[in-house]
mmCIF file of C-alpha atoms and ligand atoms in Angstrom:
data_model
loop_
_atom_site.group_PDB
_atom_site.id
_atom_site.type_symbol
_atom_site.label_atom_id
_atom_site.label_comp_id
_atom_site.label_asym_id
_atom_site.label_seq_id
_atom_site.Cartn_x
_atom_site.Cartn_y
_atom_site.Cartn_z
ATOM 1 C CA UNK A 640 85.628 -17.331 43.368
ATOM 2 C CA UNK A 641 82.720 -16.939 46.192
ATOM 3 C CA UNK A 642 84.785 -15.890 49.198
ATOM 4 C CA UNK A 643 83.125 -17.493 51.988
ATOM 5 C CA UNK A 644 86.278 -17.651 54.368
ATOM 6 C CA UNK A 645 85.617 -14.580 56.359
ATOM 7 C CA UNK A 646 83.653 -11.351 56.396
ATOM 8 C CA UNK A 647 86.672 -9.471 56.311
ATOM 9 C CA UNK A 648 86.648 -9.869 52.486
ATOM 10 C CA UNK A 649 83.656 -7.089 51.963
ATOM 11 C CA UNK A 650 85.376 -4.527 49.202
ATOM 12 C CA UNK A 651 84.154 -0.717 49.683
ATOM 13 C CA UNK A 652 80.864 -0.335 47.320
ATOM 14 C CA UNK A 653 80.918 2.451 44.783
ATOM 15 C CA UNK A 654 78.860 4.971 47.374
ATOM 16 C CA UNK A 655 81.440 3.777 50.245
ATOM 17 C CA UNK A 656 84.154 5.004 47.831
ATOM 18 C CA UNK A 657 82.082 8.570 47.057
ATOM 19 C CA UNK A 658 81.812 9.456 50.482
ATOM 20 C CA UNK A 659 85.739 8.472 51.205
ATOM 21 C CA UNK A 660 86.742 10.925 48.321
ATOM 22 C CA UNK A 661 84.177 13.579 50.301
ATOM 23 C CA UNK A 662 85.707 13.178 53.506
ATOM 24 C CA UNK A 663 86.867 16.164 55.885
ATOM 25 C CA UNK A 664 90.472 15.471 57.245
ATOM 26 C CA UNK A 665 93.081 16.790 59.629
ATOM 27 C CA UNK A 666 95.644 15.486 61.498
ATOM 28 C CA UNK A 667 94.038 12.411 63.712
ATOM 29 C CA UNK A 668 97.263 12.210 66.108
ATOM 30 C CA UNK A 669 96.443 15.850 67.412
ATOM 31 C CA UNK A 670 92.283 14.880 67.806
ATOM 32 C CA UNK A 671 92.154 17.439 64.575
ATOM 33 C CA UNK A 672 90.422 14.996 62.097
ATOM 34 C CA UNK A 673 86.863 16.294 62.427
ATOM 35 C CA UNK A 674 85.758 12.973 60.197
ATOM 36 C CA UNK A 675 87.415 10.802 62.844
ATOM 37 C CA UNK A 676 86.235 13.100 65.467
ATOM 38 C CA UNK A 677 82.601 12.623 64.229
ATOM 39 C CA UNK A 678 83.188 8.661 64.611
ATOM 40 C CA UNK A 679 84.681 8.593 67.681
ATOM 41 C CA UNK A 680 81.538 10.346 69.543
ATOM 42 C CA UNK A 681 78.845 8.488 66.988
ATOM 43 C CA UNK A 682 80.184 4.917 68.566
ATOM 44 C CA UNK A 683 80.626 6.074 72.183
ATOM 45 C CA UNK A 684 76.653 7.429 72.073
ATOM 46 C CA UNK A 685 75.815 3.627 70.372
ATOM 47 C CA UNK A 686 77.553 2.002 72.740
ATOM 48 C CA UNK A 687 76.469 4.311 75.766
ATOM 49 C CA UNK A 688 80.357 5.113 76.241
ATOM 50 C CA UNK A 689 82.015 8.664 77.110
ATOM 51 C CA UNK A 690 84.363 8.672 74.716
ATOM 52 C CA UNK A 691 85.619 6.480 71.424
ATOM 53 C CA UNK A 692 88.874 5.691 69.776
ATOM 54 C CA UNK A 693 89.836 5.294 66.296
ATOM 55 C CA UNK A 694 91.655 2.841 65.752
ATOM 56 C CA UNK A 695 93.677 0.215 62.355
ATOM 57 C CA UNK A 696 92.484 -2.919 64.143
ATOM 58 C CA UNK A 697 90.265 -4.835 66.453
ATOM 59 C CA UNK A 698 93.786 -6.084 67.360
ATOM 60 C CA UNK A 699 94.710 -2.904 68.571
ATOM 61 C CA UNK A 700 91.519 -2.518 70.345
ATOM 62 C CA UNK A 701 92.249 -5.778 72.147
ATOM 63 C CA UNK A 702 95.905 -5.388 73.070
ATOM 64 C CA UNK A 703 95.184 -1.451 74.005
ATOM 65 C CA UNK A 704 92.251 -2.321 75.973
ATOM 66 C CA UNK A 705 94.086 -5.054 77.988
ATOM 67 C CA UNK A 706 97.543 -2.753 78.595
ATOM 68 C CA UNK A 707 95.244 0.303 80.593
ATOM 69 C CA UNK A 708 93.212 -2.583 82.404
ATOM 70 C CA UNK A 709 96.051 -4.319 83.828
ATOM 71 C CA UNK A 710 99.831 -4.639 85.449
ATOM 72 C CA UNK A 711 101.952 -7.282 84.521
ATOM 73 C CA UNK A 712 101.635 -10.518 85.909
ATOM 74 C CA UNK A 713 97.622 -9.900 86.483
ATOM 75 C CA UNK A 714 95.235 -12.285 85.132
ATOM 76 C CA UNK A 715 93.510 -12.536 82.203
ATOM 77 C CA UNK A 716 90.398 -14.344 81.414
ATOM 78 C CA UNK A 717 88.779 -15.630 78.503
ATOM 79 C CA UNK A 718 87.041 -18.460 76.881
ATOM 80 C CA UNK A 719 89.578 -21.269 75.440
ATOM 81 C CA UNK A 720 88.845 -20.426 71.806
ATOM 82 C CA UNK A 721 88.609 -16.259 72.328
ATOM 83 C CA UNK A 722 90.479 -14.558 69.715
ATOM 84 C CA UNK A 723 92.695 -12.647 72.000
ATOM 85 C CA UNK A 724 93.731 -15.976 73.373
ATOM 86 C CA UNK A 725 94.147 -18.040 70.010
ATOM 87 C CA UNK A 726 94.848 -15.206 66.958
ATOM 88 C CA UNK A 727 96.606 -12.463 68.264
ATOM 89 C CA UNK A 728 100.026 -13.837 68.228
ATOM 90 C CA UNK A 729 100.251 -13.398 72.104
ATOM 91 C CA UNK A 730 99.710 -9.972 72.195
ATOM 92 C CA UNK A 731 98.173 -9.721 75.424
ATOM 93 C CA UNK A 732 101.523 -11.556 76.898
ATOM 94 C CA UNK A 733 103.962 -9.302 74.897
ATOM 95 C CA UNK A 734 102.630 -6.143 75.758
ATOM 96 C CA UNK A 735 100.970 -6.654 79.075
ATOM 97 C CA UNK A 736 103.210 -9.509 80.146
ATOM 98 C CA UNK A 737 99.510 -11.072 81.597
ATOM 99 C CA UNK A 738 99.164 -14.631 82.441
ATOM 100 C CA UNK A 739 96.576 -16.468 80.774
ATOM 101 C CA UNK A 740 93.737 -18.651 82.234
ATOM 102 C CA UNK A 741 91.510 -19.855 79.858
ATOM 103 C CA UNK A 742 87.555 -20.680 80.651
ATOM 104 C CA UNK A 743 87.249 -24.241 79.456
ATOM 105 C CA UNK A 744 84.155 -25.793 77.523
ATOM 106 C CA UNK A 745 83.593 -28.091 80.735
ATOM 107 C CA UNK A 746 83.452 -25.710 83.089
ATOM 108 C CA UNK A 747 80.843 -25.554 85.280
ATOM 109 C CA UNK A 748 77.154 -24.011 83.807
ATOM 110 C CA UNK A 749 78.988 -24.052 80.157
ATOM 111 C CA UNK A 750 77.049 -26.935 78.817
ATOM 112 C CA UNK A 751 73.653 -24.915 79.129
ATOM 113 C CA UNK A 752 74.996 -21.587 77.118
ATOM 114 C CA UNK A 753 76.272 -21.566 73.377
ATOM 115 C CA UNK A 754 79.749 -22.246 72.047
ATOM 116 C CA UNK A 755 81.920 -19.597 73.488
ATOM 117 C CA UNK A 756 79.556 -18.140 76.112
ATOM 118 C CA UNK A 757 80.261 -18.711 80.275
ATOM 119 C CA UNK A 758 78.511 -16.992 83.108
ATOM 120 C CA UNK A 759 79.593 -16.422 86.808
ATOM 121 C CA UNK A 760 79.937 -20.445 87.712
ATOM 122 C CA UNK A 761 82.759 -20.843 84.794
ATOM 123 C CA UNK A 762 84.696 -18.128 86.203
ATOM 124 C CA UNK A 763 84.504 -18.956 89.664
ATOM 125 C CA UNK A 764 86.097 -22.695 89.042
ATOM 126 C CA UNK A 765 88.891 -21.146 86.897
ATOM 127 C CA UNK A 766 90.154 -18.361 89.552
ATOM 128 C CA UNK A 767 89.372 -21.380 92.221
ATOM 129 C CA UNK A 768 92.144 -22.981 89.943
ATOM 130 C CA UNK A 769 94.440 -20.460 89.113
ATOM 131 C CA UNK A 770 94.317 -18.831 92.656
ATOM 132 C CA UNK A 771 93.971 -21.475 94.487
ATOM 133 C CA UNK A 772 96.954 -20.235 97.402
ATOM 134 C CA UNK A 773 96.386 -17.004 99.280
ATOM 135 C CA UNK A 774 98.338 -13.875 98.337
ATOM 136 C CA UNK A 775 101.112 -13.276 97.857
ATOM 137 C CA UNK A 776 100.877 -16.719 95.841
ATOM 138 C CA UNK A 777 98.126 -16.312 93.496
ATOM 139 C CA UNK A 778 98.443 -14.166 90.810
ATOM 140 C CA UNK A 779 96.366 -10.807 91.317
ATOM 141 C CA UNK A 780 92.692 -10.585 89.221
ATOM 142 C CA UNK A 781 93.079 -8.209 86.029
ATOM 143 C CA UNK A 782 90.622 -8.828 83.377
ATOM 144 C CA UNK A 783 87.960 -10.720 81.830
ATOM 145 C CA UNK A 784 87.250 -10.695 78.043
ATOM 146 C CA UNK A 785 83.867 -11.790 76.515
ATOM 147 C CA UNK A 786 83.561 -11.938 72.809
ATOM 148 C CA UNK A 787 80.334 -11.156 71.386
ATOM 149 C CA UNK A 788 79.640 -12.598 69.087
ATOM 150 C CA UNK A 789 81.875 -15.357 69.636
ATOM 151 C CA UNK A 790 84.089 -16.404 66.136
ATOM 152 C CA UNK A 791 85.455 -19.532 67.009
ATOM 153 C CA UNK A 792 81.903 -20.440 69.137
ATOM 154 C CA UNK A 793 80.266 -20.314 65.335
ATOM 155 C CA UNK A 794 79.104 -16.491 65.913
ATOM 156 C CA UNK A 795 76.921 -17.726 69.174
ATOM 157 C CA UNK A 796 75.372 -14.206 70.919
ATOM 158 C CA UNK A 797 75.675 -13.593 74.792
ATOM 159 C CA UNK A 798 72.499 -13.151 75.613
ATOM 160 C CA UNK A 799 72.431 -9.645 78.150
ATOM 161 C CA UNK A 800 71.133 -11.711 81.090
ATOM 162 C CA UNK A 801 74.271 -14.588 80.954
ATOM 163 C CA UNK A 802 76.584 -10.841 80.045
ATOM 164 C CA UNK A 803 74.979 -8.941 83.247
ATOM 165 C CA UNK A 804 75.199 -11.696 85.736
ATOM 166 C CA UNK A 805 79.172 -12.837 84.633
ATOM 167 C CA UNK A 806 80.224 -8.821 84.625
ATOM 168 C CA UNK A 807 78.631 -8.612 88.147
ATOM 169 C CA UNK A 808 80.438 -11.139 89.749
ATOM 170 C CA UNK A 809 83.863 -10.391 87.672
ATOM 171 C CA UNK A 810 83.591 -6.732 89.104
ATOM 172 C CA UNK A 811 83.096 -8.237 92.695
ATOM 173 C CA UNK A 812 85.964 -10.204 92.043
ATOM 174 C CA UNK A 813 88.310 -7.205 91.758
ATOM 175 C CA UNK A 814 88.153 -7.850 87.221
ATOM 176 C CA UNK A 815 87.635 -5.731 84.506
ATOM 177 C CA UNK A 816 84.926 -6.222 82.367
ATOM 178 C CA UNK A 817 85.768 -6.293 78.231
ATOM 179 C CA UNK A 818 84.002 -6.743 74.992
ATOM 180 C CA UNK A 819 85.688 -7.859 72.076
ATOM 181 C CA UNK A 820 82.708 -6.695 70.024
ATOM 182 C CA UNK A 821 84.469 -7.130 66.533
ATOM 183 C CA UNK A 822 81.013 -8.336 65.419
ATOM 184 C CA UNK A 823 78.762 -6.660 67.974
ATOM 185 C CA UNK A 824 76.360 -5.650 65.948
ATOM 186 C CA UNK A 825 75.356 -8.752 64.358
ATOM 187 C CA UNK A 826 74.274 -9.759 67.787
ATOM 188 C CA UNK A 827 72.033 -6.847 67.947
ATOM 189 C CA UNK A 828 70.312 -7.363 64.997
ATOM 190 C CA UNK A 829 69.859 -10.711 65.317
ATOM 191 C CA UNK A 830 68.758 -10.230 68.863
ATOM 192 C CA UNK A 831 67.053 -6.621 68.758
ATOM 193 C CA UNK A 832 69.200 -5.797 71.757
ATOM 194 C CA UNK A 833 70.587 -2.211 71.353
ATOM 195 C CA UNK A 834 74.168 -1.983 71.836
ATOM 196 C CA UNK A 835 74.214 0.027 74.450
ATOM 197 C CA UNK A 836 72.428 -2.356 76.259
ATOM 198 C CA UNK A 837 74.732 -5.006 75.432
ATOM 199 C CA UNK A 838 77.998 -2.768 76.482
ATOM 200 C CA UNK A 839 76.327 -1.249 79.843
ATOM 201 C CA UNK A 840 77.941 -4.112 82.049
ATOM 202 C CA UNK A 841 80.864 -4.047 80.354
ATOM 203 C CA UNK A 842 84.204 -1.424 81.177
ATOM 204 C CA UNK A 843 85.060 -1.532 77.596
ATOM 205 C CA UNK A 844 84.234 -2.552 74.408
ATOM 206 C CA UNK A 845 84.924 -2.136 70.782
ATOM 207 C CA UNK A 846 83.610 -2.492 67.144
ATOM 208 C CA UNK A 847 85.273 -3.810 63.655
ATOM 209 C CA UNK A 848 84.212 -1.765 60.786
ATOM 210 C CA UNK A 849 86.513 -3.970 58.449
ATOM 211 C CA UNK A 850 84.585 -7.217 58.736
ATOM 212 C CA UNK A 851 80.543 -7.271 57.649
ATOM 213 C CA UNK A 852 79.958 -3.744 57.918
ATOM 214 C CA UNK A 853 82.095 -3.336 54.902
ATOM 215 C CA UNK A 854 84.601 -0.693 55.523
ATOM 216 C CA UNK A 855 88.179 -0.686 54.359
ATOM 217 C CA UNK A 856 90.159 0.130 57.704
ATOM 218 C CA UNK A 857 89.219 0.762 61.380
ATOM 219 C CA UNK A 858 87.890 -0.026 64.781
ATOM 220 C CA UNK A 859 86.136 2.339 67.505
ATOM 221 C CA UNK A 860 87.586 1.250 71.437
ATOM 222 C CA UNK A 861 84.846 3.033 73.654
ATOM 223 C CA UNK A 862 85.060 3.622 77.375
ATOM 224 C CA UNK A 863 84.980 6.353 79.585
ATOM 225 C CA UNK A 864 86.875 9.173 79.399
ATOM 226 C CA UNK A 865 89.533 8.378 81.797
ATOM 227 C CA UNK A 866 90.121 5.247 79.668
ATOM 228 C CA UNK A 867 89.560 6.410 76.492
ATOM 229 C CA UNK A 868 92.388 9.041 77.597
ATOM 230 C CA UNK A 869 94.890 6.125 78.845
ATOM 231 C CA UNK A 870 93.926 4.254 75.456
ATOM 232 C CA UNK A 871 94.855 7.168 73.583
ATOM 233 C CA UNK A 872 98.675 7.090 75.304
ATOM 234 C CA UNK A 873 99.232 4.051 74.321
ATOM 235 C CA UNK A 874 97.645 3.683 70.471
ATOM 236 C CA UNK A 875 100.468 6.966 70.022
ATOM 237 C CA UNK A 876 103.341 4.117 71.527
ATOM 238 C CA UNK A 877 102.004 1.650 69.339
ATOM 239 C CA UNK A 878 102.535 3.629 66.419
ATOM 240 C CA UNK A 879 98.336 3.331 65.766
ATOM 241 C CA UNK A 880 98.642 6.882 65.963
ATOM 242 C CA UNK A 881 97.265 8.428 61.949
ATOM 243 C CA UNK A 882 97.610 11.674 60.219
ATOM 244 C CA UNK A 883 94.296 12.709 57.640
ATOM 245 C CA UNK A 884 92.337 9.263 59.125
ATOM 246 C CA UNK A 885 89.058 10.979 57.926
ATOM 247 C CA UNK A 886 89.392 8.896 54.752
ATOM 248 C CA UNK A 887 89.093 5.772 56.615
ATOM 249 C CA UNK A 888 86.322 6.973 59.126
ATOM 250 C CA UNK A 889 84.252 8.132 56.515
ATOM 251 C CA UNK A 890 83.902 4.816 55.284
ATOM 252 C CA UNK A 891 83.303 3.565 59.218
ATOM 253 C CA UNK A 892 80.308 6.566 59.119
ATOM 254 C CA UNK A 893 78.948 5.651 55.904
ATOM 255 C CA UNK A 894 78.766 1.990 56.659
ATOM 256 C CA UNK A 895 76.942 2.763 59.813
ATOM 257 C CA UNK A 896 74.480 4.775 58.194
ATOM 258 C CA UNK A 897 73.886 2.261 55.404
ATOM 259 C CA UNK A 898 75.321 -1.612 56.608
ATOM 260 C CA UNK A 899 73.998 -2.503 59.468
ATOM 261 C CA UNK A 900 70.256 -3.156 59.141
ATOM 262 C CA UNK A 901 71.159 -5.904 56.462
ATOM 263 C CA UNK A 902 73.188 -7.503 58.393
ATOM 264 C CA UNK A 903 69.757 -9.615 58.833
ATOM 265 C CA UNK A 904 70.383 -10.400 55.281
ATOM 266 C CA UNK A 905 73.974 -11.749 56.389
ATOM 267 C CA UNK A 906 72.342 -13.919 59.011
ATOM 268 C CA UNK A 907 69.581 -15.165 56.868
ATOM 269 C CA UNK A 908 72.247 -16.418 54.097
ATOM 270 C CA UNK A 909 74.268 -18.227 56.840
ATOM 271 C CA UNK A 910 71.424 -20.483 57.431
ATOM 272 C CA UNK A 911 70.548 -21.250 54.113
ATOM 273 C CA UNK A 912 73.888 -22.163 53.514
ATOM 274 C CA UNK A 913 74.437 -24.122 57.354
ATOM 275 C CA UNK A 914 70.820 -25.843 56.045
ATOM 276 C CA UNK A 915 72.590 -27.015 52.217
ATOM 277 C CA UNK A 916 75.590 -27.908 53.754
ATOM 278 C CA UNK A 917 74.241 -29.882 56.417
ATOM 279 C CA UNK A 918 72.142 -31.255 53.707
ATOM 280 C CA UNK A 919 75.290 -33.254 52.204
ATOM 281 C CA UNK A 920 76.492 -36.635 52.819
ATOM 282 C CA UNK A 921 79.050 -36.272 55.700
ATOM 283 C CA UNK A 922 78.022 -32.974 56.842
ATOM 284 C CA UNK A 923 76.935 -32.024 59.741
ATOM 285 C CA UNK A 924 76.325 -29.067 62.216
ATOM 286 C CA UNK A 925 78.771 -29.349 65.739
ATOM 287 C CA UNK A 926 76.748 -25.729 66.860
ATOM 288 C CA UNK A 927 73.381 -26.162 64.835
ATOM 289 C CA UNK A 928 71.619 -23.327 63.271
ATOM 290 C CA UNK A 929 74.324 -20.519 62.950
ATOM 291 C CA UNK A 930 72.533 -17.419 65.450
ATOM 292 C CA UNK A 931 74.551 -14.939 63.335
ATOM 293 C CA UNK A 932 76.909 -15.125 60.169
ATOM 294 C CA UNK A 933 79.315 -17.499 60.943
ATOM 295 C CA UNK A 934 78.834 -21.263 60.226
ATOM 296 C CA UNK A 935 80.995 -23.947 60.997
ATOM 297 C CA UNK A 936 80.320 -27.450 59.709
ATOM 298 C CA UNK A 937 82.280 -31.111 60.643
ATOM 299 C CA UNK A 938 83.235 -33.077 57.432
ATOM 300 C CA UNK A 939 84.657 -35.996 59.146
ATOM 301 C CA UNK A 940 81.734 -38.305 57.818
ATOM 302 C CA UNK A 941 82.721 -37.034 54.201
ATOM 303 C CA UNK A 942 85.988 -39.398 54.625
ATOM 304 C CA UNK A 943 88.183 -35.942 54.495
ATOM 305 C CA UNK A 944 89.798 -33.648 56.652
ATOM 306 C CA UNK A 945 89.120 -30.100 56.881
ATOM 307 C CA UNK A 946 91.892 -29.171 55.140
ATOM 308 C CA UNK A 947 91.309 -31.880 51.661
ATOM 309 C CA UNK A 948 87.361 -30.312 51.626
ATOM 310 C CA UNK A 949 88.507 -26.749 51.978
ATOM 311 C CA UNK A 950 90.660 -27.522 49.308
ATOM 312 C CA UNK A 951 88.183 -29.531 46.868
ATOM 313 C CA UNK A 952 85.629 -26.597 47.633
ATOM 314 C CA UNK A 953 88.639 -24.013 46.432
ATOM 315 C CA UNK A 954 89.288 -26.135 43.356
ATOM 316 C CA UNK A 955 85.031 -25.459 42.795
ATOM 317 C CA UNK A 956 85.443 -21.865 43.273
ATOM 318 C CA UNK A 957 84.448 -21.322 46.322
ATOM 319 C CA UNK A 958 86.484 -20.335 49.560
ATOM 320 C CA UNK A 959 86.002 -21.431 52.778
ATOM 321 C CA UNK A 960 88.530 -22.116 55.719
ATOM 322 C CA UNK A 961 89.629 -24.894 57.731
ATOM 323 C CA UNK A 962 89.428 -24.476 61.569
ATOM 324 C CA UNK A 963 90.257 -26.132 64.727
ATOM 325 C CA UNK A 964 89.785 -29.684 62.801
ATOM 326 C CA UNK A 965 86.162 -28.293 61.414
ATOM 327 C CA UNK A 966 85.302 -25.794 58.130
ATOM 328 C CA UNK A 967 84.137 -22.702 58.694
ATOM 329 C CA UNK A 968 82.070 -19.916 56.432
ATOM 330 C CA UNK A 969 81.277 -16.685 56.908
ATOM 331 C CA UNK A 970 78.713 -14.669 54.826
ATOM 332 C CA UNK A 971 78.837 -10.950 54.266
ATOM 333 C CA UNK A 972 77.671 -8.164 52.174
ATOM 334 C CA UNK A 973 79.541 -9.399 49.038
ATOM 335 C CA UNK A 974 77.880 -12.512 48.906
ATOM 336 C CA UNK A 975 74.038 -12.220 48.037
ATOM 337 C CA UNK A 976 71.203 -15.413 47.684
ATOM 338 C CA UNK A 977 72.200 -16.296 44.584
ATOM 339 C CA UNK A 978 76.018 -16.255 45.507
ATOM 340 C CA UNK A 979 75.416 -18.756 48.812
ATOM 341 C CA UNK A 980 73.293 -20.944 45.994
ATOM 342 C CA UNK A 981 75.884 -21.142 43.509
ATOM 343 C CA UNK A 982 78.153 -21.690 46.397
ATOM 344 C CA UNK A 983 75.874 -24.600 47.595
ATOM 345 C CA UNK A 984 75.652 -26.532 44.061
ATOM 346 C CA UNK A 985 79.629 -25.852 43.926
ATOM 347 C CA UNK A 986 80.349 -27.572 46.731
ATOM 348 C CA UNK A 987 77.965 -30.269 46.629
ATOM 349 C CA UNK A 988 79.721 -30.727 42.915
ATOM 350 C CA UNK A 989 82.894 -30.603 44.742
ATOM 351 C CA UNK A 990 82.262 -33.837 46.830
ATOM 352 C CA UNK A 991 80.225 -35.678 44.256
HETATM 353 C C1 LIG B 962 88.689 -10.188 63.507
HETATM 354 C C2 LIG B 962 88.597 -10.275 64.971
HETATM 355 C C3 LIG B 962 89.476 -9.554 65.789
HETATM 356 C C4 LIG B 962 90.625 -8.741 65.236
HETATM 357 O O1 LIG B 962 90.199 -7.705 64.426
HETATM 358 P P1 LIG B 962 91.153 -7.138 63.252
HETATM 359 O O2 LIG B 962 90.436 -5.923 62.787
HETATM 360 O O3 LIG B 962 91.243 -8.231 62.227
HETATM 361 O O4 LIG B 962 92.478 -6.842 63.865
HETATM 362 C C5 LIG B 962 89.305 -9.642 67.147
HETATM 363 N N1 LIG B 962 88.310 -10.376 67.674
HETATM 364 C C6 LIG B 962 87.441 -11.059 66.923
HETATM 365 C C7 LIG B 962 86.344 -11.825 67.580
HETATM 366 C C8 LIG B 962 87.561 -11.047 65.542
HETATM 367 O O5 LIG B 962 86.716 -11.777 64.805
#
């Protein structure tokens, strides 16, 4: 099977494994694990960040970073399709008892940016929306979450100016500024933006080692040190709290020493395999060239829904997923050239 469904399916190479077994623990809830320690400081000086936090999830990372930036009842922001709006189970309302207000695809200045992406205009029509009545009536600002790169938005990069701009005028607006950067560094390789650069207007922001870098377990929330401490209260409540995490960091280390330049390699396979795909009958591209690693396609003019080609594709050996009506495909370390190939003729037998 060629798993093409998401970039979370990267197993730990054979050197990955090596320097697991080599890792340096202690206890991560006391801030003992010198491994962890090592991570936490390595992806706050990337991301030009005080201080990091290890944590299981980019869910975590999301629902921790959106408890210390708000009170309950305070807005948050986010583009209709964001993750923390559409895939973490309502987190965000659970824990931080937030009300929502998604950033619509029509909003104003939308239709110039990529899937996903909104600058200052979009979020000035939705809080014209939502607080439309003067205090106490409208509900107070709290936060604004941009995802870069953007999943759902086929893995579309905010591009720094569109990021600088929209964190500006959310500040001025009394909002926090957040990155869900579960795949922030394929943005800076495909862009040559350093991440730093990329997380400088932002009050927080995170990275996913368990998706194309290749690790096992673990995110890094970064902020600054009075949030980073806050953060740190809360992944204990949680329970995100570990004992010897160094096992799991080590792999986070290692893949940052060794997985990220190739990520061009990631983004090179996802538009060979947008180009054969769009090359079949019925197939087209709703977002174009893929900018990153993710590729959606529309298969309405094959005659089938998302769900009958992601199963015919399955039945060929190859895995993709069905989403929001449309298929999507993700490549990743695990799947070379000659995988995304064999993929391509598979599918193309698939529908024949
Ligand atoms: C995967 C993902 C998350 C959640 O990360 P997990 O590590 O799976 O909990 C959050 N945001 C985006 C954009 C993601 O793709």
């Amino acid at each position: 099977m060629i798993l093409l469904n998401s970039d979370t399916e990267t197993r730990p190479t054979e050197a990955m494994r090596r320097a697991i077994a080599a890792a340096e623990v202690g206890d991560e809830q006391k801030d003992e694990d010198p491994t962890v320690r090592r991570l936490n400081e390595r992806v706050a000086a990337l991301l030009g960040k005080e201080a990091g936090l290890f944590l299981p999830s980019g869910t975590m990372c999301n629902l921790i970073a959106v408890k210390v930036h708000t009170q309950p009842g305070d807005l948050l922001l986010a583009d209709s399709d964001a993750h923390v709006l559409r895939a973490e189970g309502g987190g965000a309302a659970l824990v931080s008892g937030v009300q929502t207000e998604p950033i619509h695809a029509g909003d104003p200045g939308r239709a110039a940016l990529a899937p996903g992406v909104f600058g200052p205009e979009a979020l000035a029509a939705a809080l014209a929306r939502v607080q439309a009545l003067p205090m106490p009536y409208a509900p107070r600002p709290g936060i604004v979450c941009v995802e870069q790169t953007h999943n759902f938005g086929g893995g579309s990069v905010w591009p720094l100016s569109t990021l600088t701009t929209l964190a500006e005028s959310a500040r001025a607006r009394g909002l926090a500024v957040h990155m869900d950067g579960a795949r922030l560094l394929n943005a800076c390789v495909a862009t040559g933006v350093p991440a730093a650069a990329f997380c400088a207007p932002v009050d927080s922001a995170w990275l996913d080692f368990s998706k194309g870098l290749g690790a096992p377990i673990g995110a890094v929330l970064v902020g600054s040190r009075e949030f980073i401490g806050r953060a740190r209260r809360y992944k204990q409540i949680f329970g995100g709290a570990m004992r010897q995490a160094g096992i799991a960091a080590a792999a986070c280390l290692y893949a940052l020493d060794h997985h990220v330049d190739r990520l061009a390699d990631d983004h090179d396979n996802a538009r060979r395999l947008a180009e054969g795909l769009a090359a079949l009958p019925g197939v087209t591209l709703p977002y174009g060239k893929p900018a990153t690693n993710i590729v959606f396609v529309d298969v309405a003019g094959t005659g089938l829904s998302a769900g009958e080609f992601v199963a015919r594709c399955t039945a060929a050996g190859v895995r993709l997923v069905p989403a929001a009506g449309r298929v999507r495909a993700v490549t990743h370390l695990d799947v070379d050239r000659a995988a995304i190939e064999a993929a391509l003729e598979a599918v193309a037998r698939a529908l024949a």
